[in-house]
XYZ file of C-alpha atoms in Angstrom:
185
model
C -17.202 -47.781 109.219
C -13.943 -49.643 109.428
C -15.489 -52.414 107.396
C -16.615 -49.977 104.732
C -13.113 -48.532 104.446
C -11.495 -51.927 104.179
C -14.121 -53.120 101.700
C -13.714 -49.977 99.637
C -9.928 -50.287 99.496
C -10.046 -53.977 98.673
C -12.603 -53.364 95.952
C -10.501 -50.528 94.568
C -7.394 -52.685 94.814
C -9.071 -55.406 92.758
C -10.259 -52.980 90.094
C -6.922 -51.219 89.567
C -4.862 -54.254 88.516
C -7.587 -55.373 86.143
C -7.861 -51.884 84.729
C -4.049 -51.476 84.521
C -3.719 -54.886 82.918
C -6.312 -53.927 80.316
C -4.609 -50.578 79.741
C -1.216 -52.284 79.257
C -2.754 -54.761 76.857
C -4.392 -51.952 74.894
C -1.117 -49.961 74.838
C 0.767 -52.999 73.506
C -1.815 -53.485 70.760
C -1.583 -49.809 69.763
C 2.241 -49.937 69.753
C 2.152 -53.009 67.531
C -0.280 -51.259 65.177
C 1.974 -48.191 65.023
C 5.021 -50.370 64.381
C 3.123 -52.117 61.613
C 2.166 -48.776 60.101
C 5.779 -47.537 60.328
C 7.036 -50.712 58.657
C 4.384 -50.356 55.957
C 5.373 -46.711 55.372
C 9.054 -47.646 55.223
C 8.282 -50.428 52.742
C 6.306 -47.935 50.677
C 9.303 -45.540 50.708
C 11.640 -48.303 49.573
C 9.210 -49.311 46.819
C 8.967 -45.733 45.532
C 12.754 -45.362 45.575
C 13.091 -48.654 43.675
C 10.709 -47.304 41.018
C 12.912 -44.215 40.692
C 16.030 -46.405 40.598
C 14.584 -48.372 37.675
C 13.711 -45.120 35.894
C 17.368 -44.039 36.243
C 18.717 -47.248 34.639
C 18.666 -45.709 31.153
C 20.637 -42.653 32.337
C 23.341 -44.643 34.114
C 23.674 -47.018 31.154
C 24.823 -44.034 29.058
C 27.663 -43.054 31.415
C 31.058 -44.255 30.092
C 32.694 -47.007 32.124
C 35.869 -44.994 32.770
C 33.803 -42.396 34.668
C 33.744 -43.667 38.231
C 32.114 -40.665 39.900
C 28.770 -42.300 40.518
C 27.958 -45.102 42.895
C 24.209 -45.580 42.674
C 22.576 -47.758 45.279
C 19.619 -48.059 47.592
C 20.355 -47.991 51.322
C 17.643 -49.345 53.555
C 18.506 -47.848 56.912
C 16.189 -45.980 59.236
C 15.653 -43.521 56.394
C 15.819 -45.280 53.002
C 17.901 -43.391 50.432
C 18.736 -43.785 46.765
C 22.363 -42.701 46.480
C 23.506 -41.117 43.220
C 27.081 -40.473 44.314
C 28.922 -39.863 47.548
C 27.282 -36.501 48.255
C 23.896 -36.648 46.509
C 20.893 -38.842 47.201
C 17.128 -39.032 46.845
C 15.028 -39.386 49.974
C 11.273 -39.390 50.430
C 9.699 -36.281 51.961
C 7.729 -36.148 55.190
C 4.478 -37.118 53.495
C 6.228 -40.193 51.962
C 4.895 -39.338 48.500
C 7.284 -36.582 47.462
C 10.783 -37.264 46.150
C 13.495 -34.961 47.491
C 16.843 -34.879 45.645
C 19.451 -33.432 48.013
C 23.187 -32.802 48.054
C 25.427 -32.576 51.101
C 27.846 -29.649 51.003
C 30.353 -28.075 53.364
C 27.655 -25.649 54.449
C 24.856 -28.164 54.973
C 22.345 -30.048 52.902
C 20.737 -28.337 49.912
C 17.623 -29.468 48.066
C 18.303 -29.726 44.351
C 14.813 -30.839 43.314
C 11.538 -31.844 44.919
C 8.573 -33.372 43.147
C 5.787 -35.946 43.314
C 6.652 -37.093 39.786
C 9.409 -39.552 38.943
C 10.091 -37.843 35.598
C 10.930 -34.517 37.248
C 13.426 -36.183 39.582
C 14.936 -38.142 36.682
C 15.444 -34.821 34.844
C 17.062 -33.273 37.927
C 19.386 -36.268 38.379
C 20.252 -36.133 34.663
C 21.228 -32.455 34.973
C 23.242 -33.229 38.104
C 25.107 -36.100 36.417
C 25.885 -33.908 33.400
C 27.253 -31.109 35.614
C 29.406 -33.572 37.573
C 30.826 -35.052 34.362
C 31.701 -31.571 33.052
C 33.402 -30.763 36.387
C 35.394 -33.983 36.016
C 36.458 -33.069 32.473
C 37.625 -29.645 33.622
C 39.576 -31.202 36.468
C 41.271 -33.669 34.121
C 42.247 -31.131 31.474
C 46.027 -31.133 31.363
C 47.193 -27.572 31.512
C 50.857 -27.155 30.611
C 52.887 -26.699 33.716
C 55.243 -23.775 33.523
C 58.568 -25.012 34.750
C 60.065 -22.532 37.169
C 63.505 -21.411 36.197
C 66.004 -22.902 38.546
C 68.621 -20.341 39.318
C 72.050 -21.769 39.806
C 73.256 -21.314 43.327
C 75.727 -18.512 43.756
C 79.232 -19.742 44.072
C 81.102 -18.185 46.857
C 84.440 -16.910 45.900
C 87.116 -19.513 46.498
C 89.679 -16.825 47.219
C 88.022 -15.637 50.424
C 87.569 -19.184 51.665
C 91.265 -19.782 51.054
C 92.240 -16.579 52.873
C 90.044 -17.435 55.868
C 91.550 -20.925 56.074
C 95.090 -19.543 55.729
C 94.506 -16.978 58.470
C 93.038 -19.592 60.860
C 96.031 -21.858 60.161
C 98.561 -19.055 60.846
C 96.843 -18.186 64.134
C 96.800 -21.863 65.160
C 100.531 -22.235 64.400
C 101.324 -19.050 66.265
C 99.324 -20.262 69.287
C 101.067 -23.658 69.205
C 104.506 -22.021 68.984
C 103.671 -19.695 71.879
C 102.454 -22.605 74.010
C 105.606 -24.637 73.271
C 107.924 -21.712 74.124
C 106.146 -20.971 77.388
C 106.313 -24.610 78.397
C 110.055 -24.773 78.007
C 110.655 -21.819 80.335
């Protein structure tokens, strides 16, 4: 019976490493496949955003050069984004086929537009650019500044200053004379 136990444990010991080794190998293969799929999905996101970027070329060509509100560019981080300006960008949705045009605000991120079609997002970006340019024009409008009237400071009467100085001088002379007379005694 002791032989059976030792044989059973040695047989089990031989099977486990082989089985674990196979399981590790299989897990590595699956991880590589998932990584490949993630890279493929990310590349697909970047490609879709590049298509949208090319569709926006005509819009951004119409913006005057002196308007420097917009800084369009494609960032290829963990989540690829097509930036329109500092606070607005287009990102792909969870299903990687839907465009989501979002804006960051003080109160969080808001979705401006969401669509599977490039044309709908181009229209939404066009409306956004137009609104931003109008906001800029309103901010730059020179409203006449009303100059506040500067009231001349009140002049204090010179007479009272003179009287105060005269009185302080008389008291000082009286004190000096009193000190000198007491010292001679």
